Amino acid sequence: MTATEGLSYPLVFLHDCARCLALATSAGLALNPQNYLQPTALATIAEVCRLASVATSEEHAQQLSFTVRLLWQADFLEHRDSALHCAVEATATWLQQPPVMQLQVLRDAWWFRLALDFQHLPTLAFPDHLARHWRKVIRATCLWISQQPTDQPITLKPLYTTLHTQHLTLPPGNQANLPSVQRDVAQRVRGLAAFLLRVALPSLGLVRV
């Protein structure tokens, strides 16, 4: 993948978003008591959106989970009766917009909601004490991507090296000296970096695959 130059329109992702909203309109997307998608909902979305996913939990279906939770934070999905249902009026307005405007709405939901609060993406499993770390990693990743040549592939290894150089793979405060905590934080940061490069930013047309 490469950094994008100007706007990119990921039409496949926009179509998948529309399909998810159609499912939420017809039957709702069932949630478990922890507000994770039920396996039946995961399977239905994966089939309709042609995602190669046989996962039975959001943790193992990050693209699918990101799509649904982005739509939720964009206020196109409403939580009621243990399911996510389509917010019909908001969705109808969004679907009538051109792709560039549809994409901007989703980007706003990413930058102003999901990217600011790790609790909106529970599949990445960031604990509360790393909330500031989450935002720092996202900022550092996006800054690094913006500095890459647009005609060169972007890979995870140099990004992870950059995050390590900036001490973002280490736990904050007094926990930095505990080996087990060091390994845990490094693993979570690596997972977040991979999610950004492989799921969130390509979906929004901010990195070209």
Short mmCIF file of C-alpha atoms in Angstrom, two decimals:
data_model
loop_
_atom_site.label_atom_id
_atom_site.label_comp_id
_atom_site.label_asym_id
_atom_site.label_seq_id
_atom_site.Cartn_x
_atom_site.Cartn_y
_atom_site.Cartn_z
CA MET A 1 0.00 0.00 0.00
CA THR A 2 1.07 3.61 -0.50
CA ALA A 3 0.22 6.97 0.97
CA THR A 4 -2.55 8.75 -0.90
CA GLU A 5 -2.12 11.99 -2.74
CA GLY A 6 -5.32 14.02 -2.48
CA LEU A 7 -8.67 12.28 -2.10
CA SER A 8 -9.24 8.64 -2.80
CA TYR A 9 -12.70 7.12 -3.11
CA PRO A 10 -12.94 3.56 -1.74
CA LEU A 11 -16.18 2.71 -3.47
CA VAL A 12 -16.15 -0.93 -2.36
CA PHE A 13 -16.09 0.18 1.27
CA LEU A 14 -18.93 2.65 0.69
CA HIS A 15 -20.95 -0.14 -0.92
CA ASP A 16 -20.28 -2.42 2.04
CA CYS A 17 -21.47 0.33 4.38
CA ALA A 18 -24.68 0.64 2.39
CA ARG A 19 -25.21 -3.13 2.53
CA CYS A 20 -24.74 -3.14 6.31
CA LEU A 21 -27.29 -0.39 6.65
CA ALA A 22 -29.72 -2.32 4.47
CA LEU A 23 -29.35 -5.34 6.76
CA ALA A 24 -29.91 -3.17 9.82
CA THR A 25 -33.05 -1.79 8.18
CA SER A 26 -34.58 -5.16 7.38
CA ALA A 27 -33.77 -7.16 10.50
CA GLY A 28 -31.36 -5.37 12.80
CA LEU A 29 -27.89 -6.56 13.79
CA ALA A 30 -28.14 -8.64 16.96
CA LEU A 31 -25.83 -7.80 19.88
CA ASN A 32 -24.84 -9.81 22.92
CA PRO A 33 -25.07 -8.37 26.46
CA GLN A 34 -21.58 -6.85 26.06
CA ASN A 35 -22.74 -5.02 22.88
CA TYR A 36 -20.66 -7.17 20.55
CA LEU A 37 -22.20 -8.49 17.35
CA GLN A 38 -23.72 -11.93 17.68
CA PRO A 39 -22.20 -14.71 15.49
CA THR A 40 -25.35 -14.82 13.36
CA ALA A 41 -25.04 -11.09 12.62
CA LEU A 42 -21.34 -11.48 11.82
CA ALA A 43 -22.06 -14.30 9.38
CA THR A 44 -24.85 -12.40 7.63
CA ILE A 45 -22.79 -9.23 7.22
CA ALA A 46 -19.77 -11.19 5.97
CA GLU A 47 -21.91 -12.89 3.34
CA VAL A 48 -23.71 -9.78 2.14
CA CYS A 49 -20.53 -7.69 2.06
CA ARG A 50 -18.55 -10.53 0.47
CA LEU A 51 -16.00 -10.48 3.25
CA ALA A 52 -13.88 -13.60 3.56
CA SER A 53 -14.67 -14.07 7.22
CA VAL A 54 -15.75 -17.14 9.12
CA ALA A 55 -15.14 -15.50 12.48
CA THR A 56 -17.59 -15.98 15.30
CA SER A 57 -16.47 -12.86 17.20
CA GLU A 58 -15.66 -9.27 16.33
CA GLU A 59 -12.16 -9.75 17.69
CA HIS A 60 -11.36 -11.98 14.71
CA ALA A 61 -13.25 -9.91 12.13
CA GLN A 62 -11.68 -6.47 12.38
CA GLN A 63 -12.76 -5.18 8.96
CA LEU A 64 -16.35 -6.13 9.62
CA SER A 65 -16.27 -4.78 13.16
CA PHE A 66 -14.74 -1.50 12.00
CA THR A 67 -17.40 -1.05 9.32
CA VAL A 68 -20.29 -1.55 11.72
CA ARG A 69 -18.84 0.53 14.55
CA LEU A 70 -17.93 3.36 12.21
CA LEU A 71 -21.54 3.47 11.01
CA TRP A 72 -22.69 3.38 14.63
CA GLN A 73 -20.50 6.34 15.58
CA ALA A 74 -21.61 8.19 12.45
CA ASP A 75 -25.16 7.94 13.86
CA PHE A 76 -26.43 5.73 11.04
CA LEU A 77 -27.11 2.87 13.46
CA GLU A 78 -29.20 3.03 16.63
CA HIS A 79 -28.95 0.66 19.59
CA ARG A 80 -32.29 -0.63 20.83
CA ASP A 81 -33.80 -3.98 21.82
CA SER A 82 -30.39 -5.71 21.94
CA ALA A 83 -29.64 -4.91 18.32
CA LEU A 84 -28.39 -2.21 15.98
CA HIS A 85 -31.09 -0.76 13.75
CA CYS A 86 -30.76 1.64 10.86
CA ALA A 87 -31.38 5.32 11.58
CA VAL A 88 -33.56 5.65 8.52
CA GLU A 89 -33.68 9.42 8.07
CA ALA A 90 -29.94 10.00 8.57
CA THR A 91 -29.11 7.04 6.33
CA ALA A 92 -31.42 8.21 3.54
CA THR A 93 -29.76 11.63 3.55
CA TRP A 94 -26.29 10.09 3.45
CA LEU A 95 -27.15 7.68 0.62
CA GLN A 96 -28.34 10.57 -1.54
CA GLN A 97 -24.96 12.32 -1.28
CA PRO A 98 -22.16 11.87 -3.82
CA PRO A 99 -19.32 9.49 -2.82
CA VAL A 100 -16.96 12.30 -1.83
CA MET A 101 -19.48 13.61 0.69
CA GLN A 102 -20.36 10.13 1.96
CA LEU A 103 -16.69 9.46 2.54
CA GLN A 104 -16.17 12.75 4.37
CA VAL A 105 -18.96 11.93 6.80
CA LEU A 106 -17.30 8.60 7.60
CA ARG A 107 -13.89 10.22 7.93
CA ASP A 108 -15.34 12.71 10.39
CA ALA A 109 -16.77 9.84 12.44
CA TRP A 110 -13.32 8.26 12.46
CA TRP A 111 -11.28 11.36 13.38
CA PHE A 112 -13.71 12.88 15.88
CA ARG A 113 -15.05 9.75 17.54
CA LEU A 114 -13.31 6.42 16.97
CA ALA A 115 -9.77 7.80 16.77
CA LEU A 116 -10.26 9.74 20.00
CA ASP A 117 -11.75 6.99 22.15
CA PHE A 118 -10.46 3.41 22.15
CA GLN A 119 -13.68 2.21 23.76
CA HIS A 120 -15.43 2.59 20.41
CA LEU A 121 -13.23 -0.22 19.03
CA PRO A 122 -13.18 -2.82 21.80
CA THR A 123 -11.74 -5.53 19.54
CA LEU A 124 -8.33 -3.85 19.92
CA ALA A 125 -8.54 -4.37 23.69
CA PHE A 126 -6.82 -1.24 24.97
CA PRO A 127 -7.18 -0.88 28.77
CA ASP A 128 -8.24 2.40 30.33
CA HIS A 129 -4.78 3.35 31.55
CA LEU A 130 -3.51 3.39 27.94
CA ALA A 131 -6.13 5.84 26.65
CA ARG A 132 -3.56 8.59 25.99
CA HIS A 133 -1.22 6.03 24.43
CA TRP A 134 -3.97 5.13 21.93
CA ARG A 135 -4.23 8.71 20.67
CA LYS A 136 -0.45 9.16 20.56
CA VAL A 137 0.01 6.04 18.44
CA ILE A 138 -2.67 7.15 15.99
CA ARG A 139 -1.18 10.64 15.69
CA ALA A 140 2.34 9.29 15.23
CA THR A 141 1.16 6.76 12.63
CA CYS A 142 -0.72 9.34 10.57
CA LEU A 143 2.20 11.78 10.73
CA TRP A 144 4.59 9.05 9.59
CA ILE A 145 2.31 8.09 6.69
CA SER A 146 2.03 11.72 5.57
CA GLN A 147 5.83 11.85 5.28
CA GLN A 148 6.11 8.78 3.03
CA PRO A 149 6.50 9.03 -0.78
CA THR A 150 3.20 8.44 -2.53
CA ASP A 151 4.78 6.01 -5.00
CA GLN A 152 6.45 3.79 -2.40
CA PRO A 153 4.78 0.89 -0.57
CA ILE A 154 3.98 1.39 3.10
CA THR A 155 4.69 -1.58 5.32
CA LEU A 156 4.26 -2.27 9.00
CA LYS A 157 7.90 -2.91 9.95
CA PRO A 158 9.27 0.63 9.42
CA LEU A 159 6.19 2.09 11.08
CA TYR A 160 6.68 -0.10 14.10
CA THR A 161 10.37 0.91 14.20
CA THR A 162 9.29 4.56 14.22
CA LEU A 163 6.83 3.97 17.06
CA HIS A 164 9.52 2.14 19.00
CA THR A 165 12.00 4.99 18.45
CA GLN A 166 9.42 7.39 19.85
CA HIS A 167 9.02 5.12 22.90
CA LEU A 168 5.38 4.47 22.06
CA THR A 169 5.84 0.71 22.36
CA LEU A 170 6.69 1.13 26.05
CA PRO A 171 4.18 1.48 28.87
CA PRO A 172 3.88 4.92 30.45
CA GLY A 173 5.06 5.84 33.93
CA ASN A 174 6.42 3.44 36.51
CA GLN A 175 5.22 0.38 34.59
CA ALA A 176 7.93 0.83 31.96
CA ASN A 177 10.34 -1.32 33.98
CA LEU A 178 8.07 -4.36 34.21
CA PRO A 179 8.92 -6.89 31.45
CA SER A 180 5.46 -8.46 31.35
CA VAL A 181 3.81 -5.04 31.00
CA GLN A 182 6.36 -4.04 28.35
CA ARG A 183 5.47 -7.09 26.27
CA ASP A 184 1.74 -6.47 26.69
CA VAL A 185 1.91 -2.83 25.63
CA ALA A 186 4.22 -3.60 22.70
CA GLN A 187 1.76 -6.24 21.48
CA ARG A 188 -1.19 -3.87 21.75
CA VAL A 189 0.65 -1.08 19.93
CA ARG A 190 1.68 -3.47 17.18
CA GLY A 191 -1.95 -4.57 16.85
CA LEU A 192 -3.17 -0.98 16.64
CA ALA A 193 -0.53 -0.08 14.03
CA ALA A 194 -1.52 -3.10 11.93
CA PHE A 195 -5.20 -2.20 12.26
CA LEU A 196 -4.51 1.36 11.09
CA LEU A 197 -2.49 0.28 8.05
CA ARG A 198 -4.59 -2.69 7.02
CA VAL A 199 -8.15 -1.76 7.99
CA ALA A 200 -9.06 1.76 9.10
CA LEU A 201 -6.97 4.02 6.88
CA PRO A 202 -7.33 2.01 3.63
CA SER A 203 -11.09 1.75 4.17
CA LEU A 204 -11.33 5.53 4.38
CA GLY A 205 -9.11 6.11 1.36
CA LEU A 206 -6.31 7.59 3.45
CA VAL A 207 -3.82 4.89 2.46
CA ARG A 208 -3.87 3.29 -0.98
CA VAL A 209 -3.70 -0.50 -0.99
#
